[in-house]
Coordinates of C-alpha atoms and ligand atoms in Angstrom, one line a residue:
M1 CA 85.0 88.6 12.3
Q2 CA 88.5 90.1 12.1
P3 CA 90.8 89.3 15.0
F4 CA 91.0 92.1 17.5
D5 CA 94.3 93.6 18.4
I6 CA 93.5 93.1 22.1
I7 CA 90.8 91.2 24.0
V8 CA 90.2 92.4 27.5
I9 CA 88.4 90.0 29.8
G10 CA 86.7 91.7 32.8
A11 CA 85.4 95.2 32.7
G12 CA 86.1 96.4 36.3
P13 CA 88.5 99.2 36.9
A14 CA 91.5 97.2 35.6
G15 CA 89.8 96.0 32.4
S16 CA 88.1 99.3 31.6
A17 CA 91.4 101.1 32.1
A18 CA 93.2 98.7 29.8
A19 CA 90.5 98.7 27.1
C20 CA 90.0 102.5 27.3
W21 CA 93.8 103.3 27.0
A22 CA 94.2 100.8 24.1
A23 CA 91.2 102.1 22.2
R24 CA 92.2 105.7 22.8
H25 CA 95.5 104.8 21.2
G26 CA 94.1 103.3 18.1
A27 CA 93.9 99.6 18.8
S28 CA 90.9 97.5 18.0
V29 CA 89.7 96.2 21.4
A30 CA 87.0 93.8 22.6
L31 CA 85.8 94.3 26.1
V32 CA 84.3 91.2 27.6
D33 CA 82.4 90.7 30.9
K34 CA 80.1 88.0 32.0
A35 CA 77.9 90.7 33.7
S36 CA 75.8 93.3 32.1
F37 CA 76.4 96.9 33.3
P38 CA 75.5 98.5 35.6
R39 CA 76.6 95.6 37.9
D40 CA 77.7 95.6 41.5
K41 CA 81.0 94.6 43.1
L42 CA 81.5 94.0 46.8
C43 CA 83.8 96.8 47.8
G44 CA 84.1 99.7 50.3
G45 CA 84.2 102.0 47.2
L46 CA 86.8 104.3 48.7
F47 CA 88.3 106.1 45.7
T48 CA 91.5 107.9 46.9
E49 CA 93.2 110.9 45.3
R50 CA 95.7 108.3 44.0
S51 CA 92.9 106.6 42.1
H52 CA 91.5 110.0 41.0
R53 CA 94.9 110.9 39.5
Y54 CA 95.2 107.6 37.6
Y55 CA 91.6 107.9 36.5
R56 CA 92.1 111.3 34.9
E57 CA 95.3 110.2 33.2
I58 CA 93.8 107.1 31.7
F59 CA 90.2 108.1 30.8
D60 CA 91.1 111.7 30.0
Q61 CA 88.1 113.2 31.6
E62 CA 86.6 114.2 35.0
L63 CA 84.6 111.8 37.2
D64 CA 80.9 112.5 37.6
F65 CA 80.9 113.5 41.3
S66 CA 77.1 113.9 41.5
R67 CA 76.6 110.6 43.4
I68 CA 80.0 110.6 45.2
V69 CA 80.5 111.8 48.8
S70 CA 83.9 113.5 49.2
R71 CA 85.3 113.9 52.7
K72 CA 88.3 115.6 54.1
N73 CA 88.1 114.2 57.6
I74 CA 88.4 110.7 59.0
E75 CA 88.3 109.0 62.4
F76 CA 90.6 106.2 63.5
W77 CA 89.5 103.8 66.2
Q78 CA 91.0 100.8 68.0
D79 CA 88.8 98.3 69.9
G80 CA 86.1 100.8 70.7
T81 CA 88.5 103.7 71.6
R82 CA 88.8 106.7 69.2
L83 CA 92.5 107.2 68.5
A84 CA 92.2 110.3 66.4
R85 CA 89.9 112.4 64.3
V86 CA 92.0 113.8 61.4
T87 CA 90.8 116.8 59.5
D88 CA 92.0 118.5 56.3
V89 CA 93.2 115.3 54.7
P90 CA 93.5 114.9 50.9
P91 CA 89.9 114.2 49.7
L92 CA 88.6 110.7 50.2
H93 CA 85.9 109.9 47.6
L94 CA 83.2 107.4 48.7
T95 CA 81.7 105.8 45.6
M96 CA 79.2 103.0 44.9
R97 CA 80.9 100.6 42.7
L98 CA 77.6 100.0 40.8
N99 CA 77.9 103.7 39.6
L100 CA 81.7 104.0 39.4
D101 CA 82.2 100.9 37.3
N102 CA 79.3 101.7 35.0
Q103 CA 80.9 105.1 34.4
L104 CA 84.3 103.6 33.6
F105 CA 82.6 100.9 31.4
S106 CA 80.5 103.5 29.4
Q107 CA 83.5 105.8 28.9
T108 CA 85.5 102.8 27.6
I109 CA 82.8 101.9 25.1
A110 CA 82.5 105.5 24.0
A111 CA 86.3 105.5 23.5
G112 CA 85.8 102.8 20.9
A113 CA 86.1 99.4 22.6
Q114 CA 83.6 96.8 21.3
D115 CA 81.1 95.7 23.9
F116 CA 80.9 92.0 24.7
S117 CA 79.4 92.4 28.2
G118 CA 76.6 90.2 29.5
Q119 CA 78.0 87.1 27.8
A120 CA 79.3 84.1 29.7
I121 CA 82.6 82.6 28.6
S122 CA 83.0 78.9 28.1
E123 CA 86.7 78.8 27.3
V124 CA 89.8 81.0 27.1
A125 CA 92.5 80.0 24.6
S126 CA 95.8 81.8 23.9
N127 CA 94.3 83.7 20.9
A128 CA 90.6 83.4 21.4
V129 CA 87.7 83.7 23.8
H130 CA 84.8 81.2 23.3
F131 CA 81.4 82.2 24.6
R132 CA 78.7 79.9 25.8
N133 CA 76.4 81.1 23.0
G134 CA 78.8 79.7 20.4
T135 CA 80.4 83.0 19.4
V136 CA 84.2 83.0 19.2
I137 CA 86.4 86.1 19.0
E138 CA 90.1 86.1 18.3
G139 CA 92.7 88.5 19.5
R140 CA 96.5 88.9 19.1
I141 CA 96.9 89.8 22.8
L142 CA 94.6 88.9 25.7
I143 CA 94.4 90.9 29.0
G144 CA 92.8 89.0 31.9
A145 CA 91.3 91.6 34.3
D146 CA 88.6 89.3 35.6
G147 CA 89.2 89.7 39.3
V148 CA 90.3 87.6 42.2
N149 CA 88.6 84.4 40.8
S150 CA 90.1 85.0 37.4
I151 CA 89.4 82.3 34.8
V152 CA 92.3 83.6 32.7
A153 CA 94.7 83.0 35.7
R154 CA 93.1 79.6 36.1
H155 CA 93.7 78.9 32.4
L156 CA 97.4 79.9 32.8
F157 CA 98.3 78.6 36.2
G158 CA 95.6 76.1 37.2
T159 CA 94.3 78.3 40.1
P160 CA 94.1 82.1 40.6
F161 CA 95.4 82.2 44.2
D162 CA 96.0 80.1 47.3
K163 CA 93.1 81.2 49.5
D164 CA 95.3 80.9 52.6
T165 CA 97.6 83.6 51.4
I166 CA 95.1 86.3 50.4
G167 CA 92.4 88.3 52.2
F168 CA 88.7 88.1 52.7
G169 CA 86.2 90.9 53.5
L170 CA 82.6 91.0 54.7
E171 CA 80.3 93.9 54.2
I172 CA 76.7 95.2 54.6
E173 CA 75.1 98.2 53.1
A174 CA 73.4 99.9 56.1
K175 CA 70.5 101.9 54.5
S176 CA 69.8 105.2 56.1
E177 CA 66.8 107.4 55.6
D178 CA 68.6 110.6 56.3
R179 CA 70.5 111.6 53.2
S180 CA 73.1 113.7 54.9
P181 CA 76.3 111.5 54.8
D182 CA 78.2 114.4 56.3
L183 CA 76.5 113.8 59.6
H184 CA 78.1 110.3 59.9
P185 CA 81.8 109.8 60.5
L186 CA 84.0 108.1 58.0
R187 CA 85.9 105.7 60.2
I188 CA 88.6 103.0 60.1
D189 CA 88.7 100.5 63.0
F190 CA 92.0 98.8 63.7
G191 CA 91.6 95.5 65.5
A192 CA 88.1 94.8 64.0
A193 CA 89.8 92.0 62.1
D194 CA 93.2 90.4 62.6
W195 CA 95.8 91.5 60.0
G196 CA 93.2 93.9 58.6
Y197 CA 90.7 96.4 59.9
G198 CA 87.1 97.5 59.8
W199 CA 85.4 100.5 58.0
A200 CA 82.3 102.6 57.9
F201 CA 82.1 104.6 54.7
P202 CA 79.1 107.0 54.6
K203 CA 77.5 107.5 51.2
V204 CA 74.2 109.0 50.0
G205 CA 71.4 107.0 51.5
S206 CA 73.5 104.3 53.1
T207 CA 76.8 103.5 54.8
T208 CA 79.0 100.7 53.6
I209 CA 80.3 98.8 56.7
G210 CA 82.8 96.0 56.5
I211 CA 85.8 94.2 57.9
G212 CA 88.6 92.6 56.0
G213 CA 91.9 90.9 56.7
L214 CA 94.0 87.9 55.9
H215 CA 91.7 85.0 55.4
A216 CA 93.9 82.5 57.3
E217 CA 94.1 84.7 60.3
N218 CA 90.3 85.3 60.5
T219 CA 88.6 81.9 60.6
D220 CA 86.0 83.4 62.8
M221 CA 85.4 86.5 60.6
K222 CA 81.6 86.2 60.8
A223 CA 81.7 86.5 64.6
K224 CA 84.2 89.4 64.4
F225 CA 81.8 91.1 62.0
A226 CA 78.9 90.6 64.3
A227 CA 81.0 92.1 67.2
Y228 CA 81.9 95.1 65.0
L229 CA 78.3 95.7 63.9
D230 CA 77.3 95.5 67.6
R231 CA 80.0 98.1 68.5
L232 CA 78.5 100.4 65.9
G233 CA 75.1 99.9 67.3
L234 CA 73.8 97.8 64.4
T235 CA 72.3 94.4 64.3
S236 CA 73.8 91.7 62.3
D237 CA 71.4 90.5 59.7
A238 CA 73.0 87.4 58.1
N239 CA 70.9 87.8 54.9
R240 CA 72.4 91.2 54.1
I241 CA 76.1 90.2 54.7
K242 CA 78.2 89.5 51.6
G243 CA 81.7 88.3 51.4
H244 CA 84.5 88.4 48.8
Y245 CA 88.1 87.5 48.6
L246 CA 90.8 90.1 47.9
P247 CA 94.4 89.4 46.9
F248 CA 95.8 91.3 49.8
G249 CA 99.5 90.8 49.5
D250 CA 99.9 87.8 47.2
F251 CA 100.8 89.2 43.8
R252 CA 102.0 87.3 40.7
T253 CA 105.6 88.2 40.1
T254 CA 105.1 87.1 36.5
P255 CA 101.6 88.3 35.6
G256 CA 100.9 86.3 32.5
R257 CA 102.3 84.0 29.9
G258 CA 103.1 84.3 26.2
N259 CA 100.6 86.8 24.8
I260 CA 98.3 86.8 27.8
L261 CA 98.7 89.4 30.6
L262 CA 96.9 89.7 33.9
A263 CA 95.9 93.1 35.5
G264 CA 94.3 94.3 38.7
D265 CA 93.0 91.7 41.2
A266 CA 93.7 88.9 38.7
A267 CA 97.4 89.8 39.1
G268 CA 97.1 90.3 42.9
L269 CA 97.7 94.0 43.0
V270 CA 95.9 95.0 46.2
D271 CA 97.8 97.1 48.8
P272 CA 98.6 94.6 51.6
I273 CA 98.1 97.2 54.4
T274 CA 95.4 99.6 53.3
G275 CA 93.5 97.1 51.1
E276 CA 93.2 99.6 48.4
G277 CA 92.8 97.9 45.0
I278 CA 91.1 100.3 42.6
A279 CA 94.1 102.5 42.0
F280 CA 96.6 99.7 41.1
A281 CA 93.9 97.9 39.1
M282 CA 93.5 101.0 36.9
K283 CA 97.2 101.6 36.7
S284 CA 98.1 98.0 35.9
G285 CA 95.4 98.0 33.2
Q286 CA 97.0 101.0 31.6
L287 CA 100.5 99.5 31.9
A288 CA 99.3 96.2 30.4
A289 CA 97.7 98.1 27.5
K290 CA 100.9 100.2 26.9
A291 CA 103.0 97.0 26.8
A292 CA 100.5 95.3 24.5
L293 CA 100.5 98.4 22.1
E294 CA 104.3 98.4 22.0
A295 CA 104.4 94.6 21.3
L296 CA 101.8 94.9 18.5
A297 CA 103.8 97.8 17.0
R298 CA 106.9 95.4 16.9
D299 CA 104.6 92.7 15.5
T300 CA 105.7 90.3 18.3
P301 CA 102.8 89.9 20.7
D302 CA 104.9 87.7 23.0
D303 CA 107.0 90.7 23.8
A304 CA 104.1 92.2 25.8
L305 CA 104.8 90.2 28.9
P306 CA 108.5 91.2 29.5
L307 CA 107.5 94.8 28.6
Y308 CA 104.6 94.7 31.1
K309 CA 106.8 93.1 33.8
E310 CA 109.3 95.9 33.4
Q311 CA 106.6 98.6 33.7
L312 CA 105.1 96.9 36.8
K313 CA 108.4 97.1 38.7
T314 CA 107.4 100.2 40.7
I315 CA 104.1 98.7 41.8
H316 CA 105.7 95.4 42.7
R317 CA 108.4 97.2 44.7
N318 CA 105.7 99.1 46.6
L319 CA 103.8 95.8 47.3
R320 CA 106.9 94.0 48.5
I321 CA 107.8 96.8 51.0
A322 CA 104.2 97.0 52.2
R323 CA 104.2 93.2 52.8
T324 CA 107.3 93.6 55.0
L325 CA 105.9 96.6 56.8
R326 CA 102.6 94.7 57.4
R327 CA 104.5 92.4 59.8
I328 CA 105.0 95.5 62.0
V329 CA 101.7 97.2 61.4
F330 CA 99.4 94.2 62.0
A331 CA 101.5 91.9 64.3
P332 CA 99.7 91.5 67.6
R333 CA 102.9 92.3 69.7
W334 CA 103.1 95.8 68.0
Q335 CA 99.5 96.8 68.2
S336 CA 99.5 98.8 71.4
T337 CA 102.7 100.6 70.6
L338 CA 101.5 101.5 67.2
S339 CA 98.1 102.6 68.3
R340 CA 99.7 104.8 71.0
S341 CA 101.9 106.3 68.4
F342 CA 99.0 106.8 66.0
R343 CA 97.1 108.6 68.8
R344 CA 99.9 110.8 69.8
S345 CA 101.8 111.5 66.6
G346 CA 100.3 113.8 64.0
T347 CA 103.3 112.9 61.8
V348 CA 102.4 109.1 61.8
R349 CA 98.7 110.0 60.9
L350 CA 99.8 112.4 58.2
Q351 CA 102.1 109.9 56.6
Y352 CA 99.3 107.3 56.5
M353 CA 97.0 109.8 54.8
R354 CA 99.6 111.0 52.4
L355 CA 100.2 107.3 51.5
L356 CA 96.5 106.9 50.7
A357 CA 96.5 110.0 48.6
G358 CA 99.5 108.8 46.6
E359 CA 101.6 111.7 47.8
I360 CA 104.2 109.3 49.1
E361 CA 105.0 105.7 48.3
Y362 CA 106.1 102.8 50.5
P363 CA 109.8 103.1 50.0
E364 CA 109.7 106.6 51.6
L365 CA 107.3 105.4 54.3
A366 CA 109.6 102.5 55.1
R367 CA 112.5 104.9 55.5
R368 CA 110.5 106.9 58.0
V369 CA 109.4 103.8 59.9
L370 CA 113.0 102.6 60.1
L371 CA 114.0 105.9 61.6
R372 CA 111.3 105.5 64.3
L373 CA 112.0 101.8 64.9
P374 CA 114.5 102.3 67.7
R375 CA 111.9 104.4 69.6
Y376 CA 109.2 101.7 69.0
L377 CA 111.5 99.0 70.2
L378 CA 112.4 100.9 73.4
T379 CA 108.7 101.6 74.1
A380 CA 107.8 97.9 73.5
L381 CA 110.7 96.7 75.7
R382 CA 109.7 99.1 78.5
R383 CA 106.2 97.6 78.6
Ligands
FAD401 C1 85.2 93.8 50.9 C2 86.1 94.5 50.0 C3 86.3 95.9 50.2 C4 87.1 96.7 49.4 N1 87.2 98.0 49.5 C5 88.0 98.7 48.7 C6 88.0 100.2 48.8 O1 87.3 100.8 49.6 N2 88.9 100.8 47.9 C7 89.7 100.2 47.0 O2 90.4 100.9 46.3 N3 89.6 98.8 46.9 C8 88.8 98.1 47.7 N4 88.7 96.7 47.5 C9 89.5 96.1 46.5 C10 88.8 96.3 45.1 O3 87.5 96.0 45.2 C11 89.5 95.5 44.0 O4 90.9 95.6 44.2 C12 89.1 96.0 42.6 O5 87.8 95.9 42.4 C13 89.9 95.3 41.5 O6 89.5 95.7 40.2 P1 89.6 94.7 39.0 O7 89.1 95.4 37.8 O8 90.9 94.0 39.0 O9 88.6 93.5 39.4 P2 87.0 93.5 39.6 O10 86.6 94.8 40.1 O11 86.7 92.3 40.5 O12 86.4 93.3 38.2 C14 86.5 92.1 37.5 C15 85.4 92.0 36.4 O13 85.6 90.8 35.7 C16 84.3 90.2 35.5 N5 84.5 88.7 35.5 C17 84.8 87.9 36.5 N6 84.8 86.7 36.1 C18 84.5 86.7 34.7 C19 84.4 85.7 33.8 N7 84.5 84.4 34.1 N8 84.1 86.0 32.5 C20 83.9 87.3 32.2 N9 84.0 88.3 33.1 C21 84.3 88.0 34.4 C22 83.5 90.6 36.7 O14 82.1 90.6 36.3 C23 84.0 92.1 36.9 O15 83.3 93.0 36.2 C24 87.9 96.0 48.4 C25 87.7 94.6 48.2 C26 86.8 93.9 49.0 C27 86.6 92.4 48.7

């Protein structure tokens, strides 16, 4: 078999985006995944307008909305008290990852990537992937998009992440007989987990309910989840609860080595405040593919990493600022001041929603928070 221009390992949002972009731009691409599609991925499945915009740009088509619930209202709660119900927000699309990822994967194969899904990898080398069934494929550039437990990151750095610096989430799928998701509120619950939050995302036939936060700050996460389910009037059935790590704030400043790049969760690109990962997964996949294409055009595959790092600067800057802001947003001493401000101020709520929709970025949000900081400080001191 001829060496591929690019081998992409992992066919989630990051890997499909990378492979689709590269294939659409004429590269020969192998798309590898240990799972066969459709496959599930533990996730709230909230697909924001930011994700939607990236999706259309990368895949050059419209999403199939037939099984997606789109909402323009959301409720924010804190410890059992409703802080606000916000209406007329930019659409929030509630997807099932089984369907969403299958769609991205199928579109990528249709764009020309060669399908190596459903095959377990035994070893990753700098120019090749070895499968357990004995097949070996070679590639000039490798893109590791194999999630938070990335074997490509392990191959490069010994371990994907330090579990004490990233996040963890628990979820259940609460099946519902009534198929009218519009009757159920889409809600975010601050305080359901420390340095994180809880969520209830209504979909067709079920609601995805979960909590997530910094792993090190939530050693009792199962108990917190049971309390959250109780608050929502649901019983905690341990058999249905699933957990997964998410790289919530710990990103790799140098996402790769030599001719190997990391994208999406494998590179740690989850928003450390909102927990959104799908948008930056797709965007980083596209940027990795762009860098790879340029390095191949120069005939110097090792140029891909410096090119990619340069292209990732905006995302990295956003994540750095978000990590700093998180110390205010989630720190226990600020919680009551912030929730009061969230309840009273339409501006604060609007900025949060605009951030989710990708209408503003963290540098602008940080400027606005800094302007309000003296007022927060005064309120906190008066208490
Ligand atoms: C509980 C929870 C809730 C979340 N909710 C949201 C949300 O509502 N909205 C949002 O935007 N983000 C959310 N996220 C984050 C989001 O799920 C991730 O950021 C996103 O899936 C990252 O995409 P990815 O393509 O990088 O990785 P993944 O989606 O994890 O895909 C990785 C792929 O690599 C494959 N793979 C893994 N190991 C190997 C291997 N050894 N060999 C071959 N293939 C392999 C997997 O099968 C998979 O297909 C949530 C995360 C968690 C844990």
